[in-house]
Amino acid sequence: MRVFALYNIKGGVGKTATAVNLAYLSAAAGARTLIWDVDPQGAASFYFRVRPKVRGGARKLIRAKRQIERFIRGTDFEGLDILPADFSNRNLDLTLDSLRKPTKRIARLLGPLREMYDHVYVDCAPSISLVSEGIFVAADALLVPTIPTPLSMRTLEQLARHLSADGPKKLRVRPFFCMVDRRRTIHRTSAALAAQSPYPFLRTSIPYSSVVEQMGLYRAPVALFARGSEAALAYESLWREALNEFDSWAGWAAMELPPDIDEGIAAKRPVKVRTPRRDGAERGGLARRAGDARGDAP
Amino acid sequence: MQASCSQAGVRYHEGTQDHRTAADRSVRRGEVPRRDGLPGTEWTSVPKLARAFAIRSEALGARVIRALGTRFATRREGTDLREETYFDTFDWRVFLDDGTFSIRRDGDGYLAFWRTADGRLRHRLRSAQAPGFAWDFPAGPLRDALTPLIDVRRLLPVVEVRLSGRNVAVLDGRRKTVVRIVIDHGRASDTADGGRTADLSRTLRVTAVRGYDSSAAEVASFIEEEFALPAAEPNELVRALQATGIEPGGVPFKLALRLEPGQRADAAAKTIHRRLLEAMRRNEDGLRRNLDTEFLHDFRVAVRRTRSALGQIKDVLPADVVSRFREEFAWLGSLTGPLRDLDVYLLRMPEYRTLLPDAGGSDLDPLETFLRRRQAAEHARLVAGLDSARYSRLVDEWSRFLDLPLPEETVLPAARLPVEQVAAGRIRAVRQKVVDRGRRIGPATAASKLHRLRIDCKKLRYLLEFFGSLFDKQEVGVLVKSLKRLQDNLGDFNDLEVQQESLRRFAAQMTTDAATPESTLLAMGRLVERLAARQAELRERFQATFAKFDSGRNRKRFARLFGPSGAVVESQP
């Protein structure tokens, strides 16, 4: 199992979109993949249409140890599961704080998943906290989406200072440029910016693209509704680059992606949803709920 | 006939496990590894709802789908055609581990699925190559999990299904798929030559997306209540096997003998021999086709056990029959020896490479080429042997003899005795031989003495396996375990001895080939040194291992089960 954490101290840098797309590509290549939505906004959960609530909240999740599987949900894609966000993730810090060895908790929490998943992508919340520190301990690689501006470069330096003081020694950090707008001069000089970085940059940059913004509309990874677009190709290239570096032994990165990437699940078919006519006539769980906004509970 | 080679082979492989190093004994002969502790099994601990119903007609299927749409939010996902081929080893290791392994064509390559019996995905892989051996898969988690399960066996196609299905997704309030429904029907074909093709009747399957079991249960009970459909087998592989009449794991691969106490000894002996002959015949086809090395191995074990039974169950079958067939089965054993040798060395190549870490590994490439060429030649020779008149006469006459009715009158002293009495007597005698020999072995005793002890241990082991069902199962089990440990030590010791000899012999044969680089011969020399060092370690552990087998407790156990071995025991030092 390889754990990739998508993280930036700063928010709004394309973290969730990257996590969702990379996780989808891993699953499409055949890897058993989990995406862990740690961001309290629950954006990744939103993309996969999973109710962001974990019953019992963060406290229960952290204490659950072996039962973490119970909180996992399958997405609409085979081989891709999600550990949904929880609004009480906001309180995750406090929960961890009240436990012994708080920073090791998250690594231990992921322990039982070791045999179940090949790749875990963690969509982290911005800011530095006990939660992010716990994720630094658990992760094999920290992928840092970075907007090519001098200000973003400063947050990278902050991260470097923080990690060299408190971070785990083995953690490898790889920033990459994200939301790159070629019309803007400052973005065009990204190579010069990368040269000042405390960490080596991945070669791939993710362009600023309306396709990425449409993910929210389609609630799907870009490969599904905009295959062959610049953004889709960039995510694929980023995915291969990251896996070549951090999971080369398993050979995933060399894996051909299927020609029909989504095996007949969504995009190619007209979506026609039938909703029951007599809503709520029978007081059953799923039947009763059909049409309202709640998901399933364990 | 390559006298030295086959001699070494016969001596060295006559038993069930001799060729194996301690490490690869983790998968024990003939036993399917238990699933406990195998990577990936955690999947099975998560309950997953998978229900299936039989659907009489297409119209009924359409009615069910319509009805589902009135109760739940559904999305019709169209129809598709699916061709899937299920694979397993000859001895059904994947199936017996509660799994299924299948592939679907996908572009230029294949998509391989390893699932639990209830349909949960354990591993998935896209690959250019159809499945074969574990080591043919790309390095990664699937290979790591598959290797301990199938070991050196090849995954072979078992049954192929062609299904056309209608797919419906049941959605929750966020339009997320929580339950999948498939109604499909088609055909299943046995992939063997001339295998049967049969219809797979129309079935509706309800599967939960992970974490949505309760929703799937709700959908399933709705279908049940509204339509009162009969349940169907949810595992597609099981349905395909049933349709084509393939019996999964149907053949007992362990000896699994059930003898009746009080049975006539000659009747019991024939039962044992019949079972062993079946084992030989079962492996013959795979052996001819060279599918994997286990066919030959299991064939040889059956031959070896037959020879041992002929020699060890004394005064039960007519002497002329015994001597005639002992000779014939000895011939068969020697016919298979050289090929087994080469198989074993080829299987060991990866291990040899790791023993020579730096450049040494690739220096061994010419050795591998040499062995492969010889292996192909030996296989052809063995197939010719199996095609010979001598072999078919052996099989015909032996099975005819085994099917003859038992004689009412007989001059054979032990033939009409109750089998447990004959068995106990033989076990007592051979056990006595083992302890006599073992106790005489000291740190300076010649290797040939250890070899003899190894042969006697094997005879004892076979007797315990043949007759185990007549005595207290647990007690016999304890003895077998302790004996096995001793055999492992002796077997590994002997293995290493033979490996050194053979490597020297191969080197001599390869020297005559001008193309063999000197670095290869040097690497082989270093390999021999490493093996000698290992052998010395094993020798040091012998005394302790033997002492455990010959402990007071085990002595009492033997006496309790098979009667006291008489004054001889006490008079021994």
XYZ file of N, CA, C and O in Angstrom, chain B residues 431-442 445 453 542-543 546-547 549-552 555 565 568-573:
120
model
N 9.290 -48.696 12.622
C 9.653 -47.689 13.609
C 10.905 -48.131 14.373
O 11.807 -47.348 14.647
N 10.962 -49.444 14.669
C 12.113 -49.969 15.374
C 13.386 -49.766 14.559
O 14.422 -49.364 15.068
N 13.265 -50.002 13.265
C 14.412 -49.825 12.378
C 14.883 -48.371 12.410
O 16.067 -48.080 12.489
N 13.913 -47.466 12.366
C 14.243 -46.043 12.347
C 14.994 -45.646 13.609
O 16.052 -45.022 13.552
N 14.456 -46.048 14.766
C 15.129 -45.605 15.991
C 16.483 -46.296 16.155
O 17.443 -45.685 16.618
N 16.583 -47.555 15.737
C 17.881 -48.236 15.826
C 18.940 -47.483 15.034
O 20.027 -47.214 15.510
N 18.574 -47.169 13.812
C 19.531 -46.463 12.949
C 19.850 -45.078 13.494
O 21.004 -44.673 13.571
N 18.819 -44.372 13.867
C 18.981 -42.987 14.310
C 19.867 -42.888 15.533
O 20.708 -41.991 15.629
N 19.673 -43.795 16.458
C 20.455 -43.719 17.700
C 21.929 -43.975 17.457
O 22.770 -43.584 18.254
N 22.232 -44.679 16.375
C 23.641 -44.989 16.105
C 24.357 -43.834 15.405
O 25.556 -43.886 15.217
N 23.597 -42.823 15.005
C 24.237 -41.746 14.240
C 24.843 -40.698 15.160
O 24.173 -40.173 16.045
N 26.118 -40.464 14.980
C 26.819 -39.445 15.756
C 27.311 -38.356 14.836
O 27.068 -38.400 13.624
N 29.281 -39.678 11.752
C 28.735 -40.740 10.898
C 28.672 -40.300 9.430
O 28.390 -39.140 9.148
N 18.708 -43.787 6.799
C 17.714 -43.439 7.808
C 16.551 -42.696 7.148
O 15.379 -42.920 7.462
N 20.697 -32.111 13.326
C 20.102 -33.446 13.244
C 19.829 -34.060 14.617
O 18.728 -34.519 14.905
N 20.868 -34.079 15.471
C 20.742 -34.793 16.752
C 19.522 -34.332 17.533
O 18.739 -35.140 18.024
N 16.265 -35.479 15.888
C 16.008 -36.899 16.088
C 15.579 -37.162 17.533
O 14.647 -37.923 17.791
N 16.250 -36.516 18.477
C 15.924 -36.726 19.888
C 14.461 -36.385 20.158
O 13.789 -37.048 20.944
N 11.970 -36.636 18.011
C 11.151 -37.712 17.465
C 11.191 -38.927 18.382
O 10.191 -39.597 18.614
N 12.379 -39.198 18.925
C 12.583 -40.397 19.735
C 12.349 -40.096 21.221
O 12.924 -40.740 22.085
N 11.504 -39.127 21.514
C 11.286 -38.756 22.917
C 10.456 -39.826 23.620
O 9.803 -40.656 22.978
N 10.503 -39.798 24.953
C 9.738 -40.750 25.750
C 8.255 -40.699 25.413
O 7.587 -41.723 25.307
N 7.583 -42.411 22.183
C 7.723 -43.868 22.348
C 6.444 -44.443 22.943
O 5.922 -45.448 22.502
N 6.755 -52.466 21.422
C 7.669 -53.000 20.415
C 8.577 -54.079 20.995
O 9.539 -54.476 20.379
N 13.235 -55.390 22.635
C 14.309 -54.789 21.842
C 14.548 -53.342 22.255
O 15.679 -52.893 22.397
N 13.446 -52.634 22.460
C 13.550 -51.214 22.778
C 14.378 -51.000 24.028
O 15.278 -50.166 24.069
N 14.048 -51.788 25.040
C 14.701 -51.584 26.320
C 16.192 -51.915 26.251
O 16.987 -51.302 26.925
N 16.532 -52.896 25.409
C 17.929 -53.315 25.384
C 18.796 -52.345 24.600
O 20.011 -52.413 24.650
N 18.167 -51.455 23.877
C 18.972 -50.495 23.094
C 19.581 -49.436 24.000
O 18.980 -49.060 24.982
N 20.763 -48.958 23.641
C 21.378 -47.911 24.447
C 20.565 -46.618 24.360
O 19.938 -46.384 23.359
